[in-house]
Amino acid sequence: MKITDARVVVTSPGRNYATLVVETSDGLVGVGDATLNGRELAVATYLRDHVCPLLVGRDPARIEDTWQYLYKGAYWRRGPVAMTAIAAVDTALWDIKGKTAGLPVYELLGGASRDGVMVYGHADGRDVPELLDSVAEYLQLGYKAVRIQAAVPGMAKTYGVSTGDGQVYEPANAHLPEEGSWESSTYLDFAPTVFEAVRERFGFAVHLLHDVHHRLTPIEAARLGKALEPYRPFWIEDATPAEDQSAFRVIRAHTTTPLAVGEVLTSIWDVQTLITERLIDYVRTSVAHTGGISHLRKLYALGELYGVRSGAHGAGDLSPVAHAAALHLDLTIPNFGIQEYMGHRDPAAEVFRSSYTFTDGYMHPGNAPGLGVEFDEAAAARFPYQPRYLPVNRRLDGTVHDW
């Protein structure tokens, strides 16, 4: 069996997604998610112009060899565009491997280590009472874990608080980035009151998560972690910009609140110090941006040695293909922690038909051969790409700040 065609389809059924489609001489088709939020066309171009021509004629069964060929053969290594492209190829080849064997991908990875994958949803509110109502809705749906975000008083817009259906935080269609505002001192005073209100109403049976979104200095993050300790967060996410791994030594020295980071990181080398020095508790790297199933599995294996668990990024900016791939891997690894699940906006279901399920706070990838996601190219053609940007953030004095 050989690869006979590889092509990229960019579509926008509710938001932009880039999907790699790989066809074989045996008539099998594999799909991989090539979406990089706000930079979808960069990955699509990298695949079309540089990667797809290299795939035709290759044996799709040689997944690891193909990974090394694309990673080492490019010379220019790592980075989000290249690693997302490689991830799309890797995921598509695992999809083909499963279909060839007539088995779901998780069976090829060693079989299930658990019955289901605990996921968390996104609760938010324009004020604390609205957030409390949002948390209640998730608990009624059966969620055991909820991320909580509330608008910070005095800020024109707060990350994690959507204006629509709770499944997107950036503008629906923007040719220029939207600009938000931020002030850390106000946030640091406000965040503990949010946790206090949620715990007072719902108690400690529900896991509470919170995303700082890279906005604090290390010592500010340490202060937040310390202040939240009485409310026992499941984690605080991206407390400070992830590029500086040494910054987490400062945070770790001052608080026992669990730390999660990694959704903007793209390789095992980007988290090596964080894991081997036990500076984090959960690694948030995603299957779509970290070289696919093959590379992320190695990263998780490193985490297992140091007591670091998985907590993969799974926001709506990744397609159902990536979410399915994440669930297959989540189900198999021994050090699984939790999986983000934001869901997908209609009409995404017209383009991606998935077999994964949600029951009482847990998800399962299903037992269809391969990833269990069907990609309808005819339906995708009905939803053309729409230019969009992620927002830009500024402090109240006008300084550009981390969004």
mmCIF file of C-alpha atoms in Angstrom, residues 150-353:
data_model
loop_
_atom_site.group_PDB
_atom_site.id
_atom_site.type_symbol
_atom_site.label_atom_id
_atom_site.label_comp_id
_atom_site.label_asym_id
_atom_site.label_seq_id
_atom_site.Cartn_x
_atom_site.Cartn_y
_atom_site.Cartn_z
ATOM 1 C CA ALA A 150 -15.512 35.759 35.260
ATOM 2 C CA ALA A 151 -15.185 39.270 33.897
ATOM 3 C CA VAL A 152 -12.768 41.367 35.947
ATOM 4 C CA PRO A 153 -14.429 44.576 37.167
ATOM 5 C CA GLY A 154 -13.135 47.585 35.271
ATOM 6 C CA MET A 155 -11.795 45.591 32.332
ATOM 7 C CA ALA A 156 -13.548 46.136 28.999
ATOM 8 C CA LYS A 157 -13.106 42.458 28.093
ATOM 9 C CA THR A 158 -11.794 39.475 30.040
ATOM 10 C CA TYR A 159 -10.316 36.342 28.505
ATOM 11 C CA GLY A 160 -12.517 33.302 28.931
ATOM 12 C CA VAL A 161 -15.778 35.224 29.040
ATOM 13 C CA SER A 162 -17.605 34.773 25.748
ATOM 14 C CA THR A 163 -20.350 36.941 24.360
ATOM 15 C CA GLY A 164 -22.131 34.106 22.544
ATOM 16 C CA ASP A 165 -22.452 30.362 23.001
ATOM 17 C CA GLY A 166 -19.400 29.813 25.194
ATOM 18 C CA GLN A 167 -17.445 28.108 22.421
ATOM 19 C CA VAL A 168 -15.354 30.977 21.069
ATOM 20 C CA TYR A 169 -13.518 33.885 22.713
ATOM 21 C CA GLU A 170 -12.190 35.700 19.673
ATOM 22 C CA PRO A 171 -14.241 37.780 17.198
ATOM 23 C CA ALA A 172 -16.365 35.739 14.818
ATOM 24 C CA ASN A 173 -14.985 37.521 11.757
ATOM 25 C CA ALA A 174 -12.226 40.102 12.052
ATOM 26 C CA HIS A 175 -9.790 41.479 9.489
ATOM 27 C CA LEU A 176 -7.854 43.217 12.267
ATOM 28 C CA PRO A 177 -7.197 41.962 15.809
ATOM 29 C CA GLU A 178 -9.571 43.093 18.523
ATOM 30 C CA GLU A 179 -7.794 44.801 21.426
ATOM 31 C CA GLY A 180 -8.547 44.046 25.056
ATOM 32 C CA SER A 181 -7.421 45.631 28.330
ATOM 33 C CA TRP A 182 -5.726 44.239 31.407
ATOM 34 C CA GLU A 183 -4.492 45.176 34.871
ATOM 35 C CA SER A 184 -2.931 42.462 37.016
ATOM 36 C CA SER A 185 -3.456 44.127 40.384
ATOM 37 C CA THR A 186 -7.237 44.263 39.930
ATOM 38 C CA TYR A 187 -7.327 40.664 38.745
ATOM 39 C CA LEU A 188 -5.228 39.406 41.659
ATOM 40 C CA ASP A 189 -7.681 40.904 44.135
ATOM 41 C CA PHE A 190 -10.712 39.623 42.233
ATOM 42 C CA ALA A 191 -9.814 36.016 41.383
ATOM 43 C CA PRO A 192 -9.902 34.639 44.965
ATOM 44 C CA THR A 193 -13.396 36.082 45.466
ATOM 45 C CA VAL A 194 -14.569 34.147 42.410
ATOM 46 C CA PHE A 195 -13.301 30.844 43.819
ATOM 47 C CA GLU A 196 -14.788 31.667 47.201
ATOM 48 C CA ALA A 197 -18.233 32.243 45.668
ATOM 49 C CA VAL A 198 -18.162 29.041 43.619
ATOM 50 C CA ARG A 199 -17.009 26.918 46.558
ATOM 51 C CA GLU A 200 -19.621 28.482 48.833
ATOM 52 C CA ARG A 201 -22.427 27.508 46.451
ATOM 53 C CA PHE A 202 -21.183 24.160 45.123
ATOM 54 C CA GLY A 203 -18.786 22.866 47.757
ATOM 55 C CA PHE A 204 -15.629 20.882 47.106
ATOM 56 C CA ALA A 205 -17.049 17.902 45.206
ATOM 57 C CA VAL A 206 -16.552 19.585 41.832
ATOM 58 C CA HIS A 207 -13.059 20.121 40.384
ATOM 59 C CA LEU A 208 -12.410 23.796 39.626
ATOM 60 C CA LEU A 209 -9.865 24.938 37.054
ATOM 61 C CA HIS A 210 -8.804 28.448 36.084
ATOM 62 C CA ASP A 211 -6.880 29.895 33.128
ATOM 63 C CA VAL A 212 -4.586 32.858 33.798
ATOM 64 C CA HIS A 213 -3.629 32.945 30.091
ATOM 65 C CA HIS A 214 0.040 33.878 30.542
ATOM 66 C CA ARG A 215 -0.770 37.251 32.101
ATOM 67 C CA LEU A 216 1.189 37.335 35.350
ATOM 68 C CA THR A 217 4.820 37.726 36.309
ATOM 69 C CA PRO A 218 6.271 34.741 38.206
ATOM 70 C CA ILE A 219 5.914 36.396 41.593
ATOM 71 C CA GLU A 220 2.383 37.565 40.789
ATOM 72 C CA ALA A 221 1.528 34.006 39.794
ATOM 73 C CA ALA A 222 2.999 32.782 43.076
ATOM 74 C CA ARG A 223 0.792 35.227 44.937
ATOM 75 C CA LEU A 224 -2.291 33.988 43.074
ATOM 76 C CA GLY A 225 -1.460 30.350 43.740
ATOM 77 C CA LYS A 226 -1.011 31.064 47.433
ATOM 78 C CA ALA A 227 -4.266 33.006 47.659
ATOM 79 C CA LEU A 228 -6.227 30.198 45.999
ATOM 80 C CA GLU A 229 -4.895 27.367 48.152
ATOM 81 C CA PRO A 230 -7.894 27.354 50.554
ATOM 82 C CA TYR A 231 -10.217 26.710 47.581
ATOM 83 C CA ARG A 232 -8.184 23.729 46.309
ATOM 84 C CA PRO A 233 -8.099 24.402 42.559
ATOM 85 C CA PHE A 234 -7.553 21.409 40.298
ATOM 86 C CA TRP A 235 -5.007 23.697 38.622
ATOM 87 C CA ILE A 236 -4.188 27.198 37.540
ATOM 88 C CA GLU A 237 -3.261 27.206 33.877
ATOM 89 C CA ASP A 238 -0.594 29.245 32.055
ATOM 90 C CA ALA A 239 0.144 31.386 35.094
ATOM 91 C CA THR A 240 3.058 33.109 33.344
ATOM 92 C CA PRO A 241 4.381 33.075 29.760
ATOM 93 C CA ALA A 242 5.467 29.524 28.998
ATOM 94 C CA GLU A 243 8.659 30.349 27.100
ATOM 95 C CA ASP A 244 10.662 30.842 30.313
ATOM 96 C CA GLN A 245 10.655 27.436 31.962
ATOM 97 C CA SER A 246 12.796 28.705 34.841
ATOM 98 C CA ALA A 247 10.011 31.092 35.885
ATOM 99 C CA PHE A 248 8.086 28.146 37.260
ATOM 100 C CA ARG A 249 10.781 27.590 39.874
ATOM 101 C CA VAL A 250 9.696 30.883 41.472
ATOM 102 C CA ILE A 251 6.022 29.926 41.439
ATOM 103 C CA ARG A 252 6.696 26.441 42.753
ATOM 104 C CA ALA A 253 8.692 27.789 45.672
ATOM 105 C CA HIS A 254 5.729 29.789 46.978
ATOM 106 C CA THR A 255 2.578 27.730 46.466
ATOM 107 C CA THR A 256 1.201 24.197 46.498
ATOM 108 C CA THR A 257 -1.578 25.027 44.031
ATOM 109 C CA PRO A 258 -1.189 22.632 41.071
ATOM 110 C CA LEU A 259 0.241 24.197 37.911
ATOM 111 C CA ALA A 260 -0.599 23.434 34.291
ATOM 112 C CA VAL A 261 1.102 24.791 31.201
ATOM 113 C CA GLY A 262 1.976 23.890 27.630
ATOM 114 C CA GLU A 263 -0.761 24.608 25.102
ATOM 115 C CA VAL A 264 1.524 27.021 23.199
ATOM 116 C CA LEU A 265 4.504 24.658 23.365
ATOM 117 C CA THR A 266 5.171 22.250 20.532
ATOM 118 C CA SER A 267 7.716 19.599 21.485
ATOM 119 C CA ILE A 268 9.112 17.426 24.247
ATOM 120 C CA TRP A 269 12.148 19.723 24.424
ATOM 121 C CA ASP A 270 9.938 22.712 25.213
ATOM 122 C CA VAL A 271 8.716 21.035 28.401
ATOM 123 C CA GLN A 272 11.807 19.027 29.327
ATOM 124 C CA THR A 273 12.881 21.254 32.225
ATOM 125 C CA LEU A 274 9.301 21.751 33.425
ATOM 126 C CA ILE A 275 8.835 17.990 33.672
ATOM 127 C CA THR A 276 12.229 16.770 34.860
ATOM 128 C CA GLU A 277 12.401 19.399 37.628
ATOM 129 C CA ARG A 278 8.771 18.729 38.585
ATOM 130 C CA LEU A 279 7.868 22.395 38.102
ATOM 131 C CA ILE A 280 4.376 21.577 36.800
ATOM 132 C CA ASP A 281 1.689 19.046 37.613
ATOM 133 C CA TYR A 282 -0.099 18.877 34.262
ATOM 134 C CA VAL A 283 1.274 19.271 30.746
ATOM 135 C CA ARG A 284 -1.172 20.948 28.356
ATOM 136 C CA THR A 285 0.435 20.302 24.971
ATOM 137 C CA SER A 286 -2.040 19.295 22.263
ATOM 138 C CA VAL A 287 -1.969 16.454 19.773
ATOM 139 C CA ALA A 288 -2.527 18.935 16.918
ATOM 140 C CA HIS A 289 0.402 21.215 17.735
ATOM 141 C CA THR A 290 2.927 18.815 19.254
ATOM 142 C CA GLY A 291 3.792 16.569 16.359
ATOM 143 C CA GLY A 292 0.753 14.325 16.570
ATOM 144 C CA ILE A 293 0.063 11.111 18.446
ATOM 145 C CA SER A 294 3.594 9.724 18.006
ATOM 146 C CA HIS A 295 5.427 12.657 19.562
ATOM 147 C CA LEU A 296 2.870 13.509 22.238
ATOM 148 C CA ARG A 297 2.954 9.901 23.433
ATOM 149 C CA LYS A 298 6.703 10.258 24.037
ATOM 150 C CA LEU A 299 6.146 13.514 25.902
ATOM 151 C CA TYR A 300 3.566 11.873 28.158
ATOM 152 C CA ALA A 301 5.943 8.973 28.787
ATOM 153 C CA LEU A 302 8.536 11.448 30.045
ATOM 154 C CA GLY A 303 5.905 13.008 32.285
ATOM 155 C CA GLU A 304 5.055 9.614 33.746
ATOM 156 C CA LEU A 305 8.613 9.267 35.082
ATOM 157 C CA TYR A 306 8.253 12.499 37.075
ATOM 158 C CA GLY A 307 4.646 12.349 38.243
ATOM 159 C CA VAL A 308 3.391 14.868 35.683
ATOM 160 C CA ARG A 309 -0.026 14.079 34.251
ATOM 161 C CA SER A 310 -1.715 15.018 30.997
ATOM 162 C CA GLY A 311 -4.209 17.839 30.652
ATOM 163 C CA ALA A 312 -4.322 18.348 26.904
ATOM 164 C CA HIS A 313 -5.543 21.510 25.246
ATOM 165 C CA GLY A 314 -8.908 20.826 23.644
ATOM 166 C CA ALA A 315 -10.557 24.153 22.911
ATOM 167 C CA GLY A 316 -12.846 24.727 19.954
ATOM 168 C CA ASP A 317 -9.915 25.976 17.880
ATOM 169 C CA LEU A 318 -9.035 22.315 17.290
ATOM 170 C CA SER A 319 -11.302 20.310 15.010
ATOM 171 C CA PRO A 320 -13.162 17.121 15.982
ATOM 172 C CA VAL A 321 -10.309 15.226 14.286
ATOM 173 C CA ALA A 322 -7.832 16.516 16.872
ATOM 174 C CA HIS A 323 -10.259 15.922 19.715
ATOM 175 C CA ALA A 324 -10.772 12.323 18.663
ATOM 176 C CA ALA A 325 -7.014 11.781 18.424
ATOM 177 C CA ALA A 326 -6.575 13.241 21.904
ATOM 178 C CA LEU A 327 -9.236 10.933 23.344
ATOM 179 C CA HIS A 328 -7.596 7.842 21.854
ATOM 180 C CA LEU A 329 -4.294 8.792 23.458
ATOM 181 C CA ASP A 330 -5.931 9.863 26.740
ATOM 182 C CA LEU A 331 -7.620 6.501 27.058
ATOM 183 C CA THR A 332 -4.335 4.590 26.890
ATOM 184 C CA ILE A 333 -1.680 6.469 28.862
ATOM 185 C CA PRO A 334 -1.118 5.603 32.548
ATOM 186 C CA ASN A 335 -0.620 9.213 33.654
ATOM 187 C CA PHE A 336 -3.794 10.735 32.241
ATOM 188 C CA GLY A 337 -5.080 13.713 34.211
ATOM 189 C CA ILE A 338 -7.957 15.469 32.450
ATOM 190 C CA GLN A 339 -9.006 16.551 28.956
ATOM 191 C CA GLU A 340 -10.340 19.939 27.942
ATOM 192 C CA TYR A 341 -13.606 19.784 26.002
ATOM 193 C CA MET A 342 -15.069 22.996 24.676
ATOM 194 C CA GLY A 343 -17.203 21.444 21.965
ATOM 195 C CA HIS A 344 -17.726 22.647 18.407
ATOM 196 C CA ARG A 345 -20.135 25.180 17.016
ATOM 197 C CA ASP A 346 -22.740 24.348 14.420
ATOM 198 C CA PRO A 347 -22.500 23.701 11.538
ATOM 199 C CA ALA A 348 -19.249 21.820 12.303
ATOM 200 C CA ALA A 349 -21.214 18.569 12.606
ATOM 201 C CA GLU A 350 -22.104 18.816 8.909
ATOM 202 C CA VAL A 351 -18.408 18.636 8.011
ATOM 203 C CA PHE A 352 -17.041 16.374 10.762
ATOM 204 C CA ARG A 353 -19.040 13.324 11.853
#
